[in-house]
Tab-separated table of C-alpha atoms in Angstrom:
chain	number	residue	atom	x	y	z
A	1	MET	CA	-31.486	-36.822	-0.181
A	2	GLN	CA	-34.134	-34.525	-1.520
A	3	ILE	CA	-33.921	-30.831	-2.070
A	4	PRO	CA	-36.171	-29.216	0.694
A	5	ILE	CA	-37.526	-26.537	-1.755
A	6	ASP	CA	-39.024	-26.468	-5.193
A	7	VAL	CA	-36.315	-25.092	-7.877
A	8	ILE	CA	-36.574	-24.728	-11.624
A	9	PRO	CA	-34.701	-27.655	-13.223
A	10	GLU	CA	-31.662	-25.673	-14.553
A	11	ARG	CA	-31.017	-24.648	-10.938
A	12	ALA	CA	-31.018	-28.099	-9.258
A	13	GLY	CA	-27.408	-28.554	-9.124
A	14	HIS	CA	-26.886	-25.418	-7.300
A	15	LEU	CA	-28.663	-26.646	-4.218
A	16	GLU	CA	-27.305	-29.668	-2.262
A	17	VAL	CA	-27.879	-31.300	1.036
A	18	VAL	CA	-25.052	-33.949	0.849
A	19	GLU	CA	-22.427	-32.613	-1.747
A	20	ILE	CA	-21.284	-29.168	-2.458
A	21	PRO	CA	-23.255	-27.008	-5.064
A	22	ALA	CA	-22.368	-26.215	-8.499
A	23	CYS	CA	-20.556	-22.880	-8.364
A	24	ASP	CA	-18.617	-20.497	-10.681
A	25	ARG	CA	-21.301	-20.527	-13.263
A	26	ARG	CA	-23.195	-17.707	-14.947
A	27	THR	CA	-26.393	-16.654	-13.573
A	28	LEU	CA	-29.351	-18.163	-15.747
A	29	PRO	CA	-30.769	-15.754	-18.040
A	30	GLY	CA	-34.098	-14.141	-16.466
A	31	VAL	CA	-33.184	-15.103	-13.060
A	32	VAL	CA	-32.760	-12.071	-10.806
A	33	SER	CA	-29.387	-12.731	-9.139
A	34	GLN	CA	-28.117	-11.445	-5.832
A	35	ARG	CA	-24.467	-11.159	-7.491
A	36	ALA	CA	-22.415	-7.926	-8.274
A	37	CYS	CA	-20.239	-7.383	-11.035
A	38	LEU	CA	-16.502	-7.456	-11.555
A	39	LEU	CA	-16.126	-3.759	-10.909
A	40	TYR	CA	-17.630	-3.856	-7.648
A	41	GLY	CA	-15.537	-7.007	-6.731
A	42	ALA	CA	-12.378	-5.162	-7.773
A	43	ARG	CA	-13.592	-1.969	-5.621
A	44	TRP	CA	-14.236	-4.278	-2.653
A	45	MET	CA	-10.497	-5.269	-2.818
A	46	LEU	CA	-8.900	-2.028	-3.501
A	47	ALA	CA	-11.101	0.666	-2.115
A	48	ALA	CA	-9.324	0.946	1.076
A	49	ILE	CA	-5.855	1.831	-0.397
A	50	ARG	CA	-5.949	5.335	0.681
A	51	ASP	CA	-2.711	6.874	-0.922
A	52	ALA	CA	-3.909	5.918	-4.427
A	53	VAL	CA	-6.056	7.763	-6.865
A	54	HIS	CA	-9.217	5.635	-7.793
A	55	LEU	CA	-10.431	6.526	-11.279
A	56	ILE	CA	-13.492	4.961	-12.914
A	57	HIS	CA	-13.242	4.824	-16.458
A	58	GLY	CA	-16.673	4.722	-17.500
A	59	PRO	CA	-20.121	6.177	-17.227
A	60	VAL	CA	-20.721	8.280	-14.150
A	61	GLY	CA	-23.302	5.609	-12.905
A	62	CYS	CA	-20.459	3.229	-12.342
A	63	ALA	CA	-18.590	5.713	-10.383
A	64	TYR	CA	-21.527	6.264	-8.230
A	65	TYR	CA	-22.252	2.676	-7.836
A	66	SER	CA	-18.663	1.688	-6.659
A	67	GLY	CA	-18.032	4.678	-4.365
A	68	THR	CA	-19.735	3.075	-1.357
A	69	VAL	CA	-17.897	-0.089	-0.179
A	70	ARG	CA	-18.680	-1.836	3.030
A	71	LYS	CA	-20.834	1.082	4.155
A	72	LYS	CA	-17.956	3.626	3.674
A	73	ASN	CA	-17.957	6.444	1.151
A	74	TYR	CA	-14.904	6.534	-0.731
A	75	ARG	CA	-13.618	9.387	-2.961
A	76	VAL	CA	-13.505	8.241	-6.606
A	77	PHE	CA	-12.954	10.082	-9.991
A	78	SER	CA	-14.575	9.247	-13.219
A	79	THR	CA	-14.174	9.890	-16.947
A	80	ALA	CA	-18.096	10.221	-17.145
A	81	LEU	CA	-18.281	8.747	-20.442
A	82	GLY	CA	-21.188	9.678	-22.722
A	83	GLU	CA	-22.355	8.840	-26.177
A	84	LYS	CA	-19.751	10.930	-27.987
A	85	GLU	CA	-16.820	9.054	-26.201
A	86	ILE	CA	-18.293	5.622	-26.949
A	87	VAL	CA	-18.677	6.413	-30.712
A	88	PHE	CA	-15.375	8.202	-31.154
A	89	GLY	CA	-13.218	6.736	-28.325
A	90	ALA	CA	-12.047	7.951	-24.865
A	91	GLY	CA	-8.371	7.880	-24.969
A	92	GLN	CA	-7.622	11.478	-24.661
A	93	LYS	CA	-10.411	12.023	-22.086
A	94	LEU	CA	-8.798	9.155	-19.893
A	95	GLU	CA	-5.243	10.893	-20.157
A	96	ASP	CA	-6.733	14.306	-19.240
A	97	ALA	CA	-8.739	12.749	-16.228
A	98	ILE	CA	-5.595	11.038	-14.906
A	99	ARG	CA	-3.633	14.188	-14.862
A	100	GLU	CA	-6.699	16.342	-13.291
A	101	ALA	CA	-7.010	13.695	-10.469
A	102	VAL	CA	-3.337	13.530	-9.699
A	103	SER	CA	-3.382	17.453	-9.551
A	104	LEU	CA	-6.347	17.436	-7.239
A	105	ARG	CA	-4.576	14.770	-5.052
A	106	PRO	CA	-0.867	15.634	-5.580
A	107	ARG	CA	0.400	13.449	-2.774
A	108	SER	CA	-0.924	10.353	-4.145
A	109	SER	CA	1.528	7.469	-4.577
A	110	ALA	CA	-0.439	5.608	-7.590
A	111	VAL	CA	-3.268	5.677	-9.747
A	112	LEU	CA	-5.822	2.747	-10.247
A	113	VAL	CA	-8.033	2.939	-13.556
A	114	TYR	CA	-10.945	0.685	-13.414
A	115	THR	CA	-12.170	-0.467	-16.742
A	116	THR	CA	-16.088	-0.733	-17.086
A	117	CYS	CA	-18.429	-2.629	-19.579
A	118	ALA	CA	-18.632	0.301	-21.886
A	119	VAL	CA	-14.788	0.516	-22.176
A	120	GLY	CA	-14.432	-3.149	-22.656
A	121	LEU	CA	-17.158	-3.104	-25.446
A	122	ILE	CA	-15.364	-0.312	-27.452
A	123	GLY	CA	-11.891	-1.906	-27.231
A	124	GLU	CA	-10.043	1.079	-25.496
A	125	ASP	CA	-6.291	0.228	-25.007
A	126	VAL	CA	-6.229	1.502	-21.635
A	127	GLU	CA	-2.975	-0.490	-20.836
A	128	ALA	CA	-1.109	1.835	-23.303
A	129	ILE	CA	-2.549	5.007	-21.999
A	130	CYS	CA	-1.778	4.044	-18.344
A	131	LYS	CA	1.856	3.300	-19.396
A	132	ARG	CA	2.082	6.847	-20.960
A	133	ALA	CA	0.627	8.649	-18.282
A	134	SER	CA	2.859	6.746	-15.579
A	135	ALA	CA	6.094	7.707	-17.673
A	136	SER	CA	4.552	11.377	-17.932
A	137	LEU	CA	3.599	11.676	-14.099
A	138	GLY	CA	6.621	9.541	-12.550
A	139	LEU	CA	4.156	7.232	-10.617
A	140	PRO	CA	2.551	3.992	-10.985
A	141	VAL	CA	-0.809	4.268	-12.974
A	142	VAL	CA	-2.261	0.728	-13.001
A	143	PRO	CA	-5.154	-0.719	-14.966
A	144	VAL	CA	-7.535	-2.686	-13.381
A	145	ASN	CA	-9.325	-4.772	-16.145
A	146	CYS	CA	-12.585	-5.347	-14.591
A	147	PRO	CA	-15.686	-4.871	-17.035
A	148	GLY	CA	-18.665	-6.435	-15.732
A	149	PHE	CA	-19.213	-8.898	-18.454
A	150	GLY	CA	-15.791	-10.335	-17.733
A	151	GLY	CA	-16.736	-13.081	-15.161
A	152	VAL	CA	-19.587	-14.763	-13.548
A	153	SER	CA	-19.458	-12.584	-10.551
A	154	GLN	CA	-17.857	-10.197	-8.219
A	155	GLY	CA	-15.377	-13.021	-7.282
A	156	LYS	CA	-13.500	-12.619	-10.500
A	157	GLY	CA	-13.110	-8.927	-9.844
A	158	HIS	CA	-11.466	-9.930	-6.688
A	159	ASP	CA	-9.078	-12.169	-8.599
A	160	VAL	CA	-8.374	-9.338	-11.042
A	161	ALA	CA	-7.509	-6.786	-8.074
A	162	ALA	CA	-5.405	-9.242	-6.323
A	163	ALA	CA	-3.481	-9.743	-9.622
A	164	ALA	CA	-3.065	-6.240	-9.976
A	165	LEU	CA	-1.455	-5.790	-6.636
A	166	LEU	CA	0.837	-8.557	-6.984
A	167	GLU	CA	1.984	-7.189	-10.422
A	168	HIS	CA	2.614	-3.833	-9.707
A	169	PHE	CA	2.878	-2.976	-5.843
A	170	ILE	CA	3.715	-6.022	-3.878
A	171	GLY	CA	7.530	-6.456	-3.380
A	172	ARG	CA	8.542	-3.388	-5.100
A	173	ALA	CA	10.851	-2.410	-2.455
A	174	PRO	CA	14.680	-3.664	-2.442
A	175	ALA	CA	15.074	-7.373	-1.476
A	176	GLY	CA	16.314	-8.104	2.071
A	177	PRO	CA	15.984	-10.787	4.779
A	178	PRO	CA	12.571	-11.245	6.688
A	179	LEU	CA	11.710	-8.599	9.214
A	180	GLU	CA	11.772	-10.000	12.800
A	181	ASN	CA	8.404	-11.110	14.065
A	182	SER	CA	6.601	-9.640	11.159
A	183	VAL	CA	3.566	-10.875	9.117
A	184	ASN	CA	1.049	-9.871	6.422
A	185	ILE	CA	-2.517	-10.307	6.668
A	186	LEU	CA	-4.159	-11.323	3.327
A	187	GLY	CA	-7.806	-10.900	2.698
A	188	GLU	CA	-8.680	-8.667	5.769
A	189	PHE	CA	-10.734	-5.749	4.936
A	190	ASP	CA	-10.941	-3.990	8.444
A	191	VAL	CA	-14.799	-4.236	8.546
A	192	GLN	CA	-15.908	-2.049	11.498
A	193	GLY	CA	-12.494	-2.460	13.205
A	194	ASP	CA	-11.857	-6.214	12.818
A	195	LEU	CA	-8.303	-5.574	11.912
A	196	LYS	CA	-7.765	-3.529	15.136
A	197	GLU	CA	-8.879	-6.608	17.157
A	198	ILE	CA	-6.685	-8.980	15.345
A	199	GLU	CA	-3.718	-6.521	15.528
A	200	GLN	CA	-3.919	-6.322	19.353
A	201	LEU	CA	-4.243	-10.199	19.484
A	202	LEU	CA	-0.975	-10.444	17.210
A	203	GLN	CA	0.925	-7.924	19.376
A	204	ARG	CA	0.419	-9.877	22.432
A	205	LEU	CA	2.275	-12.810	20.531
A	206	GLY	CA	4.865	-10.074	19.885
A	207	LEU	CA	4.329	-9.863	16.249
A	208	ASN	CA	3.974	-6.909	13.833
A	209	ILE	CA	1.827	-6.442	10.795
A	210	ILE	CA	3.687	-5.116	7.766
A	211	CYS	CA	0.726	-4.923	5.692
A	212	ALA	CA	-3.003	-5.925	5.706
A	213	VAL	CA	-4.478	-6.611	2.196
A	214	SER	CA	-6.433	-4.568	1.754
A	215	GLY	CA	-7.907	-3.230	4.821
A	216	ARG	CA	-4.715	-1.269	5.680
A	217	ALA	CA	-2.641	-1.325	2.536
A	218	THR	CA	-0.642	1.425	1.100
A	219	VAL	CA	1.632	1.600	-1.859
A	220	GLU	CA	4.691	2.000	0.688
A	221	ASN	CA	3.785	-1.199	2.928
A	222	MET	CA	2.821	-3.262	-0.258
A	223	ALA	CA	6.300	-2.673	-1.551
A	224	ARG	CA	7.749	-3.968	1.730
A	225	ALA	CA	5.318	-6.738	2.165
A	226	HIS	CA	7.945	-9.522	0.757
A	227	ARG	CA	9.750	-9.146	3.755
A	228	ALA	CA	7.327	-10.847	6.103
A	229	GLY	CA	8.012	-13.825	7.868
A	230	LEU	CA	4.566	-15.361	7.443
A	231	ASN	CA	1.405	-14.361	5.358
A	232	ILE	CA	-1.606	-14.925	7.365
A	233	VAL	CA	-4.683	-15.770	4.973
A	234	HIS	CA	-7.808	-14.772	6.436
A	235	CYS	CA	-10.119	-14.588	3.135
A	236	GLY	CA	-10.047	-17.951	1.322
A	237	ARG	CA	-10.454	-16.978	-2.193
A	238	THR	CA	-8.253	-14.045	-2.896
A	239	GLY	CA	-6.018	-14.321	0.122
A	240	ARG	CA	-5.134	-17.968	-0.457
A	241	TRP	CA	-4.201	-17.123	-4.399
A	242	LEU	CA	-1.874	-14.165	-3.269
A	243	ALA	CA	-0.423	-16.111	-0.514
A	244	GLN	CA	0.392	-18.968	-3.149
A	245	LYS	CA	1.848	-16.394	-5.441
A	246	MET	CA	3.983	-14.894	-2.960
A	247	GLU	CA	5.251	-18.062	-1.746
A	248	GLU	CA	6.300	-18.933	-5.314
A	249	ARG	CA	7.850	-15.377	-6.081
A	250	PHE	CA	9.450	-14.609	-2.526
A	251	GLY	CA	9.536	-17.634	-0.568
A	252	ILE	CA	7.124	-16.564	2.180
A	253	PRO	CA	5.191	-19.499	3.918
A	254	TRP	CA	1.604	-18.798	4.885
A	255	ARG	CA	-1.101	-20.347	6.930
A	256	LYS	CA	-4.892	-20.085	6.441
A	257	VAL	CA	-6.716	-19.110	9.811
A	258	SER	CA	-9.772	-17.498	10.953
A	259	PHE	CA	-10.387	-15.129	13.713
A	260	PHE	CA	-14.189	-15.523	13.936
A	261	GLY	CA	-15.265	-17.387	16.925
A	262	LEU	CA	-13.600	-18.484	20.123
A	263	ALA	CA	-12.284	-21.761	19.123
A	264	GLU	CA	-11.218	-20.613	15.677
A	265	THR	CA	-9.402	-17.516	17.165
A	266	ALA	CA	-7.543	-19.624	19.876
A	267	ALA	CA	-6.490	-22.000	17.000
A	268	ALA	CA	-5.312	-19.469	14.806
A	269	LEU	CA	-3.347	-17.624	17.747
A	270	GLN	CA	-1.572	-21.077	18.656
A	271	ALA	CA	-0.837	-21.983	14.981
A	272	ILE	CA	0.966	-18.496	14.498
A	273	ALA	CA	2.630	-18.762	17.739
A	274	ALA	CA	3.869	-22.332	16.953
A	275	PHE	CA	5.397	-21.009	13.504
A	276	PHE	CA	7.411	-18.445	15.276
A	277	ASN	CA	8.423	-20.796	18.013
A	278	ARG	CA	6.739	-18.514	20.799
A	279	PRO	CA	4.737	-21.013	22.847
A	280	ARG	CA	5.389	-19.017	26.081
A	281	GLU	CA	3.749	-15.914	24.422
A	282	ALA	CA	0.373	-17.800	23.713
A	283	ALA	CA	0.091	-19.089	27.156
A	284	TRP	CA	-2.749	-16.622	27.716
A	285	VAL	CA	-4.810	-17.644	24.836
A	286	GLU	CA	-6.965	-20.407	26.497
A	287	LYS	CA	-7.704	-18.198	29.528
A	288	GLU	CA	-8.762	-15.279	27.201
A	289	ALA	CA	-11.157	-17.584	25.284
A	290	GLU	CA	-12.668	-18.722	28.438
A	291	THR	CA	-13.015	-15.243	29.666
A	292	ALA	CA	-14.867	-14.078	26.609
A	293	ARG	CA	-17.140	-17.213	26.845
A	294	GLN	CA	-18.159	-16.110	30.368
A	295	ARG	CA	-18.714	-12.520	29.268
A	296	ALA	CA	-21.055	-13.859	26.381
A	297	LEU	CA	-22.893	-16.500	28.700
A	298	SER	CA	-26.059	-14.592	29.383
A	299	TYR	CA	-26.462	-14.213	25.600
A	300	LEU	CA	-25.562	-17.729	24.886
A	301	ARG	CA	-28.403	-19.018	27.158
A	302	ARG	CA	-30.740	-17.002	25.038
A	303	LEU	CA	-29.724	-18.376	21.939
A	304	ALA	CA	-29.303	-22.057	22.515
A	305	GLY	CA	-31.260	-24.057	20.419
A	306	ARG	CA	-32.240	-21.435	17.869
A	307	ARG	CA	-31.899	-21.927	14.078
A	308	VAL	CA	-29.904	-19.588	11.716
A	309	ALA	CA	-29.677	-19.240	7.886
A	310	LEU	CA	-26.480	-17.837	6.451
A	311	PHE	CA	-26.257	-16.280	2.804
A	312	PHE	CA	-23.180	-14.062	2.238
A	313	GLY	CA	-19.674	-14.357	0.784
A	314	ALA	CA	-18.503	-18.014	0.519
A	315	SER	CA	-14.948	-17.318	1.887
A	316	ARG	CA	-16.517	-16.629	5.370
A	317	MET	CA	-19.126	-19.393	5.647
A	318	ASP	CA	-17.361	-22.221	7.199
A	319	SER	CA	-15.674	-19.813	9.905
A	320	MET	CA	-18.924	-18.121	10.780
A	321	ALA	CA	-20.836	-21.404	10.728
A	322	ARG	CA	-18.703	-22.484	13.427
A	323	ALA	CA	-19.041	-19.017	15.172
A	324	PHE	CA	-22.800	-19.441	15.326
A	325	GLY	CA	-22.227	-23.024	16.405
A	326	GLU	CA	-20.572	-21.795	19.358
A	327	LEU	CA	-23.419	-19.295	19.975
A	328	GLY	CA	-25.443	-22.545	20.308
A	329	MET	CA	-27.492	-21.959	17.058
A	330	GLU	CA	-27.992	-24.593	14.508
A	331	VAL	CA	-27.184	-23.639	10.858
A	332	VAL	CA	-30.101	-24.841	8.592
A	333	LEU	CA	-28.888	-23.116	5.431
A	334	CYS	CA	-25.541	-22.032	4.133
A	335	GLY	CA	-25.161	-20.221	0.855
A	336	SER	CA	-23.406	-17.540	-1.138
A	337	GLN	CA	-24.008	-15.153	-3.986
A	338	PHE	CA	-20.658	-16.563	-5.427
A	339	GLY	CA	-18.211	-19.235	-4.149
A	340	CYS	CA	-15.511	-21.492	-5.591
A	341	ARG	CA	-15.009	-25.077	-4.940
A	342	GLU	CA	-12.647	-24.530	-2.080
A	343	ASP	CA	-14.746	-22.438	-0.159
A	344	TYR	CA	-17.889	-24.989	-0.453
A	345	THR	CA	-15.703	-27.815	0.466
A	346	GLU	CA	-14.423	-26.321	3.592
A	347	SER	CA	-18.154	-25.224	4.587
A	348	ARG	CA	-19.361	-28.680	3.857
A	349	ARG	CA	-16.687	-30.154	6.117
A	350	CYS	CA	-17.829	-27.922	8.841
A	351	LEU	CA	-21.467	-28.352	8.520
A	352	GLY	CA	-21.562	-32.199	7.561
A	353	ARG	CA	-24.325	-33.717	5.579
A	354	GLY	CA	-27.863	-32.745	5.872
A	355	THR	CA	-27.582	-28.870	5.886
A	356	LEU	CA	-28.922	-27.185	2.599
A	357	MET	CA	-25.990	-25.374	0.725
A	358	ILE	CA	-26.934	-23.090	-2.082
A	359	ASP	CA	-24.979	-21.186	-4.607
A	360	ASP	CA	-26.261	-17.790	-6.355
A	361	ALA	CA	-29.735	-18.184	-5.065
A	362	HIS	CA	-32.339	-15.850	-6.144
A	363	GLN	CA	-34.999	-14.044	-4.094
A	364	ARG	CA	-37.883	-16.440	-4.813
A	365	GLU	CA	-35.514	-19.398	-3.674
A	366	LEU	CA	-34.577	-17.700	-0.348
A	367	GLU	CA	-38.243	-16.643	0.097
A	368	GLU	CA	-39.368	-20.352	-0.208
A	369	PHE	CA	-36.907	-21.580	2.140
A	370	LEU	CA	-37.807	-18.778	4.710
A	371	HIS	CA	-41.437	-19.683	4.583
A	372	ARG	CA	-40.995	-23.366	4.986
A	373	TYR	CA	-38.151	-23.527	7.543
A	374	ARG	CA	-38.748	-20.096	9.548
A	375	PRO	CA	-35.269	-19.833	10.930
A	376	ASP	CA	-34.848	-17.480	13.994
A	377	LEU	CA	-32.278	-15.416	12.137
A	378	LEU	CA	-31.184	-14.761	8.655
A	379	VAL	CA	-27.515	-13.548	8.270
A	380	GLY	CA	-26.732	-11.976	4.997
A	381	GLY	CA	-26.099	-8.680	2.894
A	382	THR	CA	-28.263	-5.817	2.641
A	383	ARG	CA	-30.309	-6.892	-0.307
A	384	GLU	CA	-31.910	-9.661	1.778
A	385	ARG	CA	-32.903	-7.500	4.787
A	386	PHE	CA	-36.148	-6.222	3.734
A	387	MET	CA	-37.338	-9.547	2.389
A	388	ALA	CA	-36.587	-11.085	5.842
A	389	HIS	CA	-38.367	-8.077	7.869
A	390	LYS	CA	-41.374	-8.365	5.761
A	391	MET	CA	-41.716	-12.171	6.542
A	392	GLY	CA	-41.292	-11.242	10.248
A	393	ILE	CA	-37.745	-12.962	10.654
A	394	PRO	CA	-34.771	-11.221	12.362
A	395	PHE	CA	-32.035	-10.059	10.102
A	396	LEU	CA	-28.298	-9.446	10.891
A	397	VAL	CA	-26.098	-7.640	8.290
A	398	PHE	CA	-22.677	-9.408	7.433
A	399	PRO	CA	-20.321	-8.283	6.650
A	400	GLN	CA	-21.470	-6.308	10.023
A	401	GLU	CA	-22.324	-2.627	10.214
A	402	THR	CA	-21.973	-2.021	13.814
A	403	SER	CA	-18.800	-3.552	15.491
A	404	PRO	CA	-16.000	-5.939	15.052
A	405	TYR	CA	-16.835	-9.552	15.065
A	406	ALA	CA	-13.242	-10.660	14.940
A	407	GLY	CA	-11.418	-12.092	17.941
A	408	PHE	CA	-12.598	-12.755	21.292
A	409	ASN	CA	-14.092	-9.348	21.839
A	410	GLY	CA	-15.652	-9.804	18.526
A	411	PHE	CA	-17.366	-12.827	19.510
A	412	VAL	CA	-18.969	-11.092	22.510
A	413	ASN	CA	-20.190	-8.254	20.205
A	414	LEU	CA	-21.671	-10.940	17.957
A	415	ALA	CA	-23.393	-12.780	20.445
A	416	ARG	CA	-25.000	-9.625	22.241
A	417	GLU	CA	-26.228	-8.327	18.851
A	418	VAL	CA	-27.537	-11.627	17.772
A	419	ALA	CA	-29.166	-12.073	21.079
A	420	ALA	CA	-30.620	-8.472	20.972
A	421	LEU	CA	-32.060	-9.043	17.396
A	422	VAL	CA	-33.623	-12.454	18.129
A	423	GLY	CA	-35.123	-11.038	21.341
A	424	ALA	CA	-36.469	-7.907	20.037
A	425	PRO	CA	-40.117	-7.364	20.861
A	426	VAL	CA	-41.096	-6.454	17.425
A	427	TRP	CA	-41.155	-9.938	16.455
A	428	ARG	CA	-43.827	-10.750	18.962
A	429	LEU	CA	-46.256	-7.970	17.893
A	430	GLY	CA	-48.433	-10.073	15.734
A	431	ASN	CA	-49.885	-11.921	18.703
A	432	SER	CA	-48.871	-10.104	21.838
A	433	GLY	CA	-52.015	-7.812	22.245
A	434	PHE	CA	-49.882	-4.612	22.163
A	435	SER	CA	-51.144	-1.444	20.537
A	436	ARG	CA	-49.266	0.018	17.604
A	437	LYS	CA	-48.068	2.736	19.950
A	438	GLU	CA	-46.847	0.471	22.547
A	439	GLY	CA	-45.198	-1.553	20.176
A	440	GLU	CA	-43.424	1.344	18.518
A	441	GLU	CA	-42.352	2.485	21.949
A	442	MET	CA	-40.933	-0.872	23.062
A	443	VAL	CA	-38.976	-1.254	19.603
A	444	VAL	CA	-37.371	2.379	20.071
A	445	LYS	CA	-36.286	1.559	23.720
A	446	HIS	CA	-34.966	-1.868	22.800
A	447	VAL	CA	-32.768	-0.429	19.985
A	448	ARG	CA	-31.493	2.255	22.251
A	449	TYR	CA	-30.433	-0.179	24.881
A	450	MET	CA	-28.808	-2.484	22.170
A	451	GLU	CA	-26.813	0.571	21.121
A	452	ARG	CA	-25.623	1.240	24.447
A	453	GLY	CA	-24.846	-2.405	25.239
A	454	ILE	CA	-27.435	-2.648	28.180
A	455	ASN	CA	-28.708	-6.312	28.502
A	456	GLU	CA	-31.878	-7.365	29.856
A	457	ASN	CA	-30.872	-7.752	33.691
A	458	GLU	CA	-29.598	-4.226	33.694
A	459	ARG	CA	-32.649	-2.790	32.010
A	460	SER	CA	-34.871	-3.077	35.168
A	461	SER	CA	-32.682	-0.887	37.080
A	462	LEU	CA	-32.799	2.039	34.651
C-alpha cells in the first residue's frame, strides 16, 4: 500500500500503512526532529522522586531545560559548568555541589547526579566521585549516566533511569513475604491526577499501592517495592523492563494493563481481581463502566465519525487509540517521536492495516499530512500545538494539562474536553460571517464554560 504523503527516500521506512515503521534509529542529519535528549528522558522518569536531591552536572542551561517536567516545575541543582571546568575538570566542583545541595535539603534521603553531554565528552569519573560522596554523607549518591548523545532519543533516558532505580533503590529493605493485597504500579507518572483515579479503583478491589514508579516514588517505598504481590505495568517500555527484572530478582509476577478508556479500564480491573482471586470485589466494574458511558453520552454523540491524529509517546499509543475509538472517532494517524518495536506492534494490532503509522516525524511530514487529511483533532505534545492552530485544526495536549484521563472518570473528562475543543466556535470563524470582536467574545465564553465543565445544553439557561 502506497504511503499517503511524500517523504525523502531515507525516511520511507519510518512511515507504514501495513507493517510497523522503522524505529530506534538516529534522526537523519539536517532533519528537525521532535525528539528530546537522554537527560530529559531520565528526568521524565525521576523528577517526581520528592525526597531526593536532583543535581544536574553540566552547564546551567541543561538544568533550566530539565527543571520543568509534565508542566510541573521541580527544584534542581546544577554545577553550572563553564569553560574553566570543561578544560581543567569539574570533579572538585561536583563534590562541593553535592555537599552544598544536601546542606540546603538536609532531610533528603538520596542524591541523583545526572550527567550531561559536556561531562560525557571530558570523561569525568562521576561514579567514583559519587561513591566518595556517598561514604562521606552516609546516604546514596547515585550517578544517572544520561549524556544527550548516548542514545537515539529520550527513550534511552527512560531506560537509564529505570536501571538506576533497580540497581540502587528497589528492594533495599530487608526481605520478607509479600505484603497482603499489595501492588506496585510501574510506568505511571501521575499526570494531572491520573494516579489518584487509579488508586481509588484499586482500593475498591481491596488493594493497596506500595510504590508507583515514578509518580509517587520515594526512597523508602521503593526499598519496600520487592514485597508487592503483583507489579502492574502501565507504561510499556520502561514499566515492562522493570517488571521483567523484578520478576527475575524478586519473583514478583506482573500484568500489563491500561487504565485509559472504559473497556481497557474494566479489563484491567477484572484481570487484577482475578489474579488476587477477588471476583466478588470486581462485581461493580461493568456497572461503573456503563454509568461512565451514560455520563459521556452527550459528548459521544458530537464526536461520532470525527477523525483524530495521534502523535505522542509510543507506549500510550495503543491504549489511547482504543480510548478515542470508544469516543466514536476514527484514528487516521498514529505516530511517536520515539518508540520500540513492542510499542508499535501493539498499536498496529489495535489499529489494523490501513492506518498510517509514523516514527520520529519532523514538522514538514506532519504539516503535509494535516494539509491532505484535515483531521478534526490532532493529539500530541506542546511542540505540535502551534502548527495545528495555524492550520485551523483543534489540538489536544497529551500527556494532558487539565484533568485526569485515567479510569472511568478520566474517560468522561477526555470526552468532555475533546468535544469542547472540536466544537469550539473559533474553528468556524473563517466562513461564519462573525466580526472579529464577536468571534473573540465567543471564544472567551466557550473557554470559560469548558473550564467550569458546563455543556452546551446547560449554557442556554445561564
